[in-house]
Short mmCIF file of C-alpha atoms (C1' of nucleotides) in Angstrom, two decimals:
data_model
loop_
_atom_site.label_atom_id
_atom_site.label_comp_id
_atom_site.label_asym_id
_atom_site.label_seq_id
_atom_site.Cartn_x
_atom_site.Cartn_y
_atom_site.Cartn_z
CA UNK Q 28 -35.83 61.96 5.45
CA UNK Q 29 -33.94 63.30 2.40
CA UNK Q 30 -33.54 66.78 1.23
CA UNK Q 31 -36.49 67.62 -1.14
CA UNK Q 32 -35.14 68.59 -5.04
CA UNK Q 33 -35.36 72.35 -5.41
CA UNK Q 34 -36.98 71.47 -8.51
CA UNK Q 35 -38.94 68.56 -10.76
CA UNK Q 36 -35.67 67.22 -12.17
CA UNK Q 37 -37.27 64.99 -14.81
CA UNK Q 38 -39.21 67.63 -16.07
CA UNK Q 39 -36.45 70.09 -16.23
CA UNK Q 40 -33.74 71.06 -19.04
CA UNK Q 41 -30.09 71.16 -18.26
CA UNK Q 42 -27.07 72.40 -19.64
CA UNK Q 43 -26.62 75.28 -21.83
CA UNK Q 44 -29.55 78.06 -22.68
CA UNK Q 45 -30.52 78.51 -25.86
CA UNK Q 46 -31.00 82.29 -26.95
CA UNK Q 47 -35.28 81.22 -26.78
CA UNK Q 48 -34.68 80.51 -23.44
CA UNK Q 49 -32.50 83.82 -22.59
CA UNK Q 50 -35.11 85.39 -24.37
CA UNK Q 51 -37.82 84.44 -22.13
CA UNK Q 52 -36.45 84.66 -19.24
CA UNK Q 53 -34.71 87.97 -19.86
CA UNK Q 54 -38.44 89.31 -20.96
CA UNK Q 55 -40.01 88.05 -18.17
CA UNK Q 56 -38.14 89.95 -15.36
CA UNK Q 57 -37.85 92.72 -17.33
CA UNK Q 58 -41.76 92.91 -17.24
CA UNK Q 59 -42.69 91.11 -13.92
CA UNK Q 60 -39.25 91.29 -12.00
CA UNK Q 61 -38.09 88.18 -10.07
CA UNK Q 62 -40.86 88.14 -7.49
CA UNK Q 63 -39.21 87.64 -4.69
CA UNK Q 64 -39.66 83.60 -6.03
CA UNK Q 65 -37.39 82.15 -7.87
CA UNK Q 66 -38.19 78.46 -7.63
CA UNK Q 67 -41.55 79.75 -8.36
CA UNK Q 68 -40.36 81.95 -11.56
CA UNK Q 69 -39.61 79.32 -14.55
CA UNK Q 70 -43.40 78.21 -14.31
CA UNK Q 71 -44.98 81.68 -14.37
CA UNK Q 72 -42.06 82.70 -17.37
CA UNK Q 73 -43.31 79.15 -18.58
CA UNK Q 74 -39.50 78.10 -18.76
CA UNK Q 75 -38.87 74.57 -18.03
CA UNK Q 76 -35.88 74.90 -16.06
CA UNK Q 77 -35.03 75.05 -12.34
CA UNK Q 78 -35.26 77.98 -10.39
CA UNK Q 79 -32.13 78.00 -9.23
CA UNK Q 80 -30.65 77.62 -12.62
CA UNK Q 81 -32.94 80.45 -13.94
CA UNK Q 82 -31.66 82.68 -11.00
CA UNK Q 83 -27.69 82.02 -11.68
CA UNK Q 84 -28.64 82.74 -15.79
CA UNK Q 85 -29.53 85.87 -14.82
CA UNK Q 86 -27.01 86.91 -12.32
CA UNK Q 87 -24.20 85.57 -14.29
CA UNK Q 88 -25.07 86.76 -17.93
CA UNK Q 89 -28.22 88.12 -18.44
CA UNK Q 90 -28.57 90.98 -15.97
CA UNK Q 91 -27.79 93.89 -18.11
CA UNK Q 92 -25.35 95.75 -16.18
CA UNK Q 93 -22.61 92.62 -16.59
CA UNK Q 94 -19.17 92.95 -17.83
CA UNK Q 95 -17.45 90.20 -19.56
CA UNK Q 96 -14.09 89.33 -19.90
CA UNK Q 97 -11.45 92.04 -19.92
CA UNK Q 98 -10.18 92.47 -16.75
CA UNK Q 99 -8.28 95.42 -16.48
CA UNK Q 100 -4.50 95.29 -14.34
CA UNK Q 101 -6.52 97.35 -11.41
CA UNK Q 102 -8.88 94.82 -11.64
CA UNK Q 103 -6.41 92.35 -10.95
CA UNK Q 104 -5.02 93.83 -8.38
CA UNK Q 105 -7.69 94.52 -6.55
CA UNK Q 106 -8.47 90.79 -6.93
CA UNK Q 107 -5.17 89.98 -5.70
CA UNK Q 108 -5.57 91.93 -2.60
CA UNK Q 109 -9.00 90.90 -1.79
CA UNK Q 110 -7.87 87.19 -2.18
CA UNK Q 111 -5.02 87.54 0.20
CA UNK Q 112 -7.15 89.33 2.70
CA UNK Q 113 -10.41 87.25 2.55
CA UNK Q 114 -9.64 84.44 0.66
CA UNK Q 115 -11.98 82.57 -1.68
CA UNK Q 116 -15.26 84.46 -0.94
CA UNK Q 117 -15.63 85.30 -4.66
CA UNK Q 118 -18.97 87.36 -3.77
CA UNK Q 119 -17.68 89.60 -1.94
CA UNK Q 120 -14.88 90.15 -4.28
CA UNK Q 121 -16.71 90.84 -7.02
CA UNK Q 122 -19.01 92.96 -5.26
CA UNK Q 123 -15.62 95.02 -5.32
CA UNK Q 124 -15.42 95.20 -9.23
CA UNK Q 125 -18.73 96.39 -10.95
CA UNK Q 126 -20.43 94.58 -13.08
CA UNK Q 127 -18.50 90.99 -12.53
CA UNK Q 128 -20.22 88.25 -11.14
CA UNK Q 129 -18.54 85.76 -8.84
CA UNK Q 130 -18.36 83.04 -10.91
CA UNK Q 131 -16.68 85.84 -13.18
CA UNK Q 132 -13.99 86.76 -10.46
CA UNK Q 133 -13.83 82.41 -9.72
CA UNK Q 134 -13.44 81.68 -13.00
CA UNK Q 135 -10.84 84.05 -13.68
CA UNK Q 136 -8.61 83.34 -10.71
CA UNK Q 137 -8.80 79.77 -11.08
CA UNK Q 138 -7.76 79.60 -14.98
CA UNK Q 139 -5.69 82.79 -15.21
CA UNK Q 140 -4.80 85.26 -12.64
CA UNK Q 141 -3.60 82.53 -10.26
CA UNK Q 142 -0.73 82.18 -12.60
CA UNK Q 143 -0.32 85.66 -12.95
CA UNK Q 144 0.22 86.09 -9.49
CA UNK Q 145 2.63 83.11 -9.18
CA UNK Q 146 4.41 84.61 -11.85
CA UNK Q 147 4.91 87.74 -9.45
CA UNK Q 148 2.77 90.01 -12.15
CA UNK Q 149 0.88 91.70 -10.06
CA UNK Q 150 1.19 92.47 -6.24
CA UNK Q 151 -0.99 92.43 -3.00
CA UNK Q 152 -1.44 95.33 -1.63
CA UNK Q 153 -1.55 95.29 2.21
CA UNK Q 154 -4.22 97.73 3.49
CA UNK Q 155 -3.40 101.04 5.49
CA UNK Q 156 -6.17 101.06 7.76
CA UNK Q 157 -4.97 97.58 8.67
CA UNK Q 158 -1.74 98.51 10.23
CA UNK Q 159 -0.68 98.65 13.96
CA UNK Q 160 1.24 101.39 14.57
CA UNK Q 161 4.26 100.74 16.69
CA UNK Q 162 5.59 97.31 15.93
CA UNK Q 163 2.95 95.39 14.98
CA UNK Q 164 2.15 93.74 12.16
CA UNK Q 165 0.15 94.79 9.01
CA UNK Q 166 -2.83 92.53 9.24
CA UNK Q 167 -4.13 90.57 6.23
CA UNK Q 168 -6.72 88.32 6.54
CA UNK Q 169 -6.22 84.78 4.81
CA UNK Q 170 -6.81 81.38 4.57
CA UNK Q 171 -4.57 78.74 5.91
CA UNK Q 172 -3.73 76.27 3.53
CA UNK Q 173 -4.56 78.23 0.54
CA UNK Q 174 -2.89 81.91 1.18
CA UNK Q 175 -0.10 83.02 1.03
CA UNK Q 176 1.05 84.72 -2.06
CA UNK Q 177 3.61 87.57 -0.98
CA UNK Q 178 4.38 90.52 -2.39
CA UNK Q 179 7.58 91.31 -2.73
CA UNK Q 180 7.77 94.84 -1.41
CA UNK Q 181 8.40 95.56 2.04
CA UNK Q 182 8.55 92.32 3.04
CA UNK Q 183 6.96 90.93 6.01
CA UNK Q 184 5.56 89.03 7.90
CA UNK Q 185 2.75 86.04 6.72
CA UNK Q 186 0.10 85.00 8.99
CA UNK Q 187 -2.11 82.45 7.85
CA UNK Q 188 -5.70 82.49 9.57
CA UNK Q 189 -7.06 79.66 11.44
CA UNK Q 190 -10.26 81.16 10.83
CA UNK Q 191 -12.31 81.36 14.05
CA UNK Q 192 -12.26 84.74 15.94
CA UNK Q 193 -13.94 83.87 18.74
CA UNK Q 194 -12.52 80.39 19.86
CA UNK Q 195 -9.14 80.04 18.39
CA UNK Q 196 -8.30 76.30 17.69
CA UNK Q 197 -6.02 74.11 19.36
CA UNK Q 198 -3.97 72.42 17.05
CA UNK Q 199 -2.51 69.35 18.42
CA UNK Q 200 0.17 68.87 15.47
CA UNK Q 201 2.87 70.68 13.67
CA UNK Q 202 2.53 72.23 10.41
CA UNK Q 203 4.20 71.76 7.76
CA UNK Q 204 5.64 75.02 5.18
CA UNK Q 205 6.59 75.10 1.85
CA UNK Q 206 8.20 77.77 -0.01
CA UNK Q 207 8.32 78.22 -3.25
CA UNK Q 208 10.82 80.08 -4.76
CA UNK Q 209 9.60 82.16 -8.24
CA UNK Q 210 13.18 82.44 -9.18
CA UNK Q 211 16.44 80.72 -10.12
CA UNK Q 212 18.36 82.76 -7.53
CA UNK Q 213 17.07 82.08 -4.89
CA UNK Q 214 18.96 81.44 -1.35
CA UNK Q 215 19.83 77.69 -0.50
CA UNK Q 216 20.17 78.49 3.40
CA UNK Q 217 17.71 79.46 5.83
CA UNK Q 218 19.14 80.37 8.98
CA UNK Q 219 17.59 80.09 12.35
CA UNK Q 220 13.95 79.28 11.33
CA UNK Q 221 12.50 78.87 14.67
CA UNK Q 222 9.39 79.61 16.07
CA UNK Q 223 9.22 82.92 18.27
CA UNK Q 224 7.01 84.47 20.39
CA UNK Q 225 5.08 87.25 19.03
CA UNK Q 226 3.45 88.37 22.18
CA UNK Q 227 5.78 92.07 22.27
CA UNK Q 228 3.31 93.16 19.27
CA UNK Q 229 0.64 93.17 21.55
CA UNK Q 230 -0.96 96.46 21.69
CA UNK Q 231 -0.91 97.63 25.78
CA UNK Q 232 -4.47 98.02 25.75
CA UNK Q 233 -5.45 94.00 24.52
CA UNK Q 234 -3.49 90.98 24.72
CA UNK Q 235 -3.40 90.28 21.17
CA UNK Q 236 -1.23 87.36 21.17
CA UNK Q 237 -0.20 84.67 23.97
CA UNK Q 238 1.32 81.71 22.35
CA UNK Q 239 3.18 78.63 23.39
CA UNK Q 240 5.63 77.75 20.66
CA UNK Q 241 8.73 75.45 21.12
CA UNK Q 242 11.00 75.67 19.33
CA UNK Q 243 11.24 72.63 16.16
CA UNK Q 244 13.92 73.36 14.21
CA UNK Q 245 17.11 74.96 14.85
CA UNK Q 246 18.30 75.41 11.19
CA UNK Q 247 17.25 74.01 7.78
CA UNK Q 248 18.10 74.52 4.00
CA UNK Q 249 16.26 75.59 1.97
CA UNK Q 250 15.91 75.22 -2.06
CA UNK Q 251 13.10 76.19 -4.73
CA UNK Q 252 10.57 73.92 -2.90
CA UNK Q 253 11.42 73.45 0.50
CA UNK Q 254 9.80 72.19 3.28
CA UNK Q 255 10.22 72.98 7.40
CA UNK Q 256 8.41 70.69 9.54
CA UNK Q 257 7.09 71.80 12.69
CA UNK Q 258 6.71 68.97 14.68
CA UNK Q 259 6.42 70.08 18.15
CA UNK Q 260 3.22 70.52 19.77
CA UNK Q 261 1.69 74.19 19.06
CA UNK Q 262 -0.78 75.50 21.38
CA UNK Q 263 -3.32 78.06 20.69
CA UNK Q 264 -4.18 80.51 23.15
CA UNK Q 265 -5.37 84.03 23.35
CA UNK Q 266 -8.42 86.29 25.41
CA UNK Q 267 -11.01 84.88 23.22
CA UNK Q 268 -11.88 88.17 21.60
CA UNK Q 269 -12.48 89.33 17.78
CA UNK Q 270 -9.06 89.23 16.13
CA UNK Q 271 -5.72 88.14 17.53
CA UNK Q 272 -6.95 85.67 19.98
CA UNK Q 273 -3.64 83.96 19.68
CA UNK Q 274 -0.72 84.22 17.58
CA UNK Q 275 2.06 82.04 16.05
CA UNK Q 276 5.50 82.99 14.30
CA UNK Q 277 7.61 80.96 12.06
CA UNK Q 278 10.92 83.28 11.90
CA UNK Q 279 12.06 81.17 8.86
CA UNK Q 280 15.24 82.91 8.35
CA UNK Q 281 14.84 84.27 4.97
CA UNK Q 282 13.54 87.70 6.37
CA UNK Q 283 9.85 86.59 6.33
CA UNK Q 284 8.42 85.51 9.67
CA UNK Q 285 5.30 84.76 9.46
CA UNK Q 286 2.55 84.71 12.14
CA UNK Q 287 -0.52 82.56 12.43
CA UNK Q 288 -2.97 83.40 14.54
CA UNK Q 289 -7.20 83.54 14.18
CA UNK Q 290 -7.43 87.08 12.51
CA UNK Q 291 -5.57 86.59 9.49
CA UNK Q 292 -2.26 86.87 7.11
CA UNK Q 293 0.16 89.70 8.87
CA UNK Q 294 3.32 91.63 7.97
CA UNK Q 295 5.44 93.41 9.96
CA UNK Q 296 5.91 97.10 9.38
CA UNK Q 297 9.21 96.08 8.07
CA UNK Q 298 11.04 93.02 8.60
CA UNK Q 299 14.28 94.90 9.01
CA UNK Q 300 12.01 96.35 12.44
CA UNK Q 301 12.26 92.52 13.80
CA UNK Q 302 14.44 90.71 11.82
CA UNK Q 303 17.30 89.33 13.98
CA UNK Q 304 20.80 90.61 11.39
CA UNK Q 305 20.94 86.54 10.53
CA UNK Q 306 18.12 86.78 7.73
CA UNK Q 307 18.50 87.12 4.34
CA UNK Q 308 15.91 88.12 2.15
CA UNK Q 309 12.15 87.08 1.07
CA UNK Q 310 11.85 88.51 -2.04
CA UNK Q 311 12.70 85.42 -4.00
CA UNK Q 312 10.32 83.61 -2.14
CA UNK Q 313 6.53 84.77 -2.42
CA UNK Q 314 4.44 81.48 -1.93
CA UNK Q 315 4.03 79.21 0.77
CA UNK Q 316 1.86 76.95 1.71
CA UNK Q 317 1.11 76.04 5.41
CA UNK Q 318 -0.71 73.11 6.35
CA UNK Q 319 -1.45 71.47 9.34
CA UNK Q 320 0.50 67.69 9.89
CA UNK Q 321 -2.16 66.27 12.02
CA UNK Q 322 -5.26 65.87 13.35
CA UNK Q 323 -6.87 69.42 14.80
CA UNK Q 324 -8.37 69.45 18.34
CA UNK Q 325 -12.01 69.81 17.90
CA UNK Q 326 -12.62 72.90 16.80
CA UNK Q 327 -9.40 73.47 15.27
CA UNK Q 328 -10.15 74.68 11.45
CA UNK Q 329 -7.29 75.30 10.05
CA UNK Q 330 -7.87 75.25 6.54
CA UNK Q 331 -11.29 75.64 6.34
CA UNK Q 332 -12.02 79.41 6.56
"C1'" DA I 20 -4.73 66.89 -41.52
"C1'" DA I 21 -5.76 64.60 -37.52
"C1'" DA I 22 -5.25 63.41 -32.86
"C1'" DA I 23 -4.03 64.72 -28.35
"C1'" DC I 24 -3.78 67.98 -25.06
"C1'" DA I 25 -4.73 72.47 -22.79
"C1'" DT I 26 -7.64 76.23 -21.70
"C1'" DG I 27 -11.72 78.97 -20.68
"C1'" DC I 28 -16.08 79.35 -19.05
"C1'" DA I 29 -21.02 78.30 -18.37
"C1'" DA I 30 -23.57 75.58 -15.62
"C1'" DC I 31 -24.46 72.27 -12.08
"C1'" DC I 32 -24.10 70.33 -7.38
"C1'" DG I 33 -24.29 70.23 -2.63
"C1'" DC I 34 -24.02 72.66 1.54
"C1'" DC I 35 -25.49 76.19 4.68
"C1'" DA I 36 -27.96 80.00 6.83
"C1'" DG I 37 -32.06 82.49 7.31
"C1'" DC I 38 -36.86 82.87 6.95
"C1'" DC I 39 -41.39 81.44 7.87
"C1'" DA I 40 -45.37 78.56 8.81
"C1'" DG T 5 -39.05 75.24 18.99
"C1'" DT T 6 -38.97 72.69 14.81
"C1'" DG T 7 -38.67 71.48 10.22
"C1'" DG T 8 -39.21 72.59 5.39
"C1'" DC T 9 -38.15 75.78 1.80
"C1'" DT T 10 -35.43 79.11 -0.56
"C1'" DG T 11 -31.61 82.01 -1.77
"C1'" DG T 12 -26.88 82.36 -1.82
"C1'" DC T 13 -22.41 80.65 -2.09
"C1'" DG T 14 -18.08 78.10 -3.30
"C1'" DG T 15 -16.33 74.03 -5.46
"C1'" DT T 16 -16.43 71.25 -9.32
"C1'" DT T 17 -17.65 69.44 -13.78
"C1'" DG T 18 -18.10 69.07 -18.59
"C1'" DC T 19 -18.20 70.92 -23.04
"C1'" DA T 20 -16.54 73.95 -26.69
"C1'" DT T 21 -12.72 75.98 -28.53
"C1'" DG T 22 -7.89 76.75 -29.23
"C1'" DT T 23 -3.17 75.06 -29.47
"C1'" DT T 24 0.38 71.80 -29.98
"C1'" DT T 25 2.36 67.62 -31.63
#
DNA sequence: AAAACATGCAACCGCCAGCCA
DNA sequence: GTGGCTGGCGGTTGCATGTTT
């Protein structure tokens, strides 16, 4: 059987509201509130539109304590942040900034501060609470696939998120990396990327990372767009529980290893702390984009947090 | 001045989780 | 326990407006 329509469709309107209809509506919950009902709302307001647009009307412009437009640079920072640590879960973003909506916060990344942040305009902010306190990384939570913008201070350490916590995925290809370099100066050698084992910033008390990485490549160059392949089998494993069930580090030469494991995006304290003397430097690099080569193990969602 | 192209944003669509009968 | 309904969410679309050619 098919899903049932939230709504009448033929006897709906679509597409923009008219001030009327704002009127209306705006009037009605001011006197009567939503109910509780909002499928059940147009008919009583005696709008003909569907519930579900009625309800997104109000949330997204008629609710009187929205802002519009305007974001401020804190505002965009903040945005930043929460992107890199949570990825595209514009709700709880703009639950962050008063009085935006999340198709406010959506709208904005996608046309404008997405550039900005490519552009290296504003920063993300790694959070304090987050860090682990001997020589662990700082932990940012991200998406795979869609992360990682990198701030250039203290430079770090990426971990993309595979986004299960309890079950971390086995992935039964490589992934691929790109990095994109912001500038014209950037390096044109990476030396020793290589995949390392990140199990030493396990705190004593929980095995936060077991990993099985071979190595794939011993060396590579590396321009403005460039491209490691890793092509070896990567395994997956960990203790199963909430955050850093297993871990995996690309040491890509340039002073940014990054880790992937279930939790999130991390950075090292500082990658001076675990950089081998053979890197040179991240800061001209500050996006890459990680992706897996080939088909996931069931239950492998890379990608998909 | 007009056409083509780019941008911004409101609104829609489809999916999913939770609630409830 | 099951299935339908609803609210909530993120992705996407399409239109209006602005800019460039």
């Amino acid at each position: 059987m098919g899903r049932a329509p939230c709504c009448d469709k033929a006897n709906v309107k679509k597409g923009p509201w008219s001030p009327e209809e704002d009127a209306i509506l705006k009037s009605y919950i001011d006197t009567h509130g939503t109910g509780g009902n909002w499928m059940a709302l147009p008919t009583k307001a005696g709008l003909r539109r569907c519930g579900k647009s009625c309800r997104l009307r109000w949330l997204n412009y008629l609710r009187p304590d929205i802002r519009h437009g305007g974001f401020t640079d804190e505002e965009d920072n903040l945005i930043g942040t929460l992107y890199s640590q949570m990825g595209s879960r514009w709700s709880v973003i703009a639950s962050k900034l008063p009085g935006r909506t999340d198709n406010d916060v959506k709208n904005y990344w996608n046309t404008k501060l997405k550039k900005k942040l490519l552009a290296g305009n504003i920063g993300v902010t790694p959070s304090k609470s987050d860090k682990i306190p001997t020589n662990g990384p700082t932990h940012i939570s991200s998406t795979l696939g869609s992360l990682p913008y990198v701030s250039k201070a203290e430079t770090h350490f990426l971990v993309i998120s595979a986004s299960q916590t309890e079950n971390p995925p086995a992935v039964s290809s490589g992934l691929s990396a790109n990095f994109h370099s912001l500038t014209s100066d950037h390096p044109t050698q990476v030396y020793c990327p290589q995949l390392i084992d990140v199990s030493e910033f396990g705190s004593s008390s929980k095995k936060d990372f077991g990993i099985n990485v071979s190595l794939s490549q011993e060396s590579s160059s590396i321009s403005n767009w460039s491209s490691i392949d890793l092509d070896k089998y990567v395994s997956w494993a960990g203790n199963g529980e909430i955050y850093d069930p297993g871990a995996l580090v690309l040491d890509t030469g340039f002073g940014a290893p990054y880790g992937l494991n279930s939790g999130g995006l991390w950075f090292p304290l500082k990658a001076s702390e675990i950089a081998p003397p053979c890197y040179a430097t991240m800061d001209d690099f500050l996006h890459a984009d990680i992706k897996p080569q080939g088909v996931l193990d069931p239950g492998g969602v890379i990608g998909q947090y």
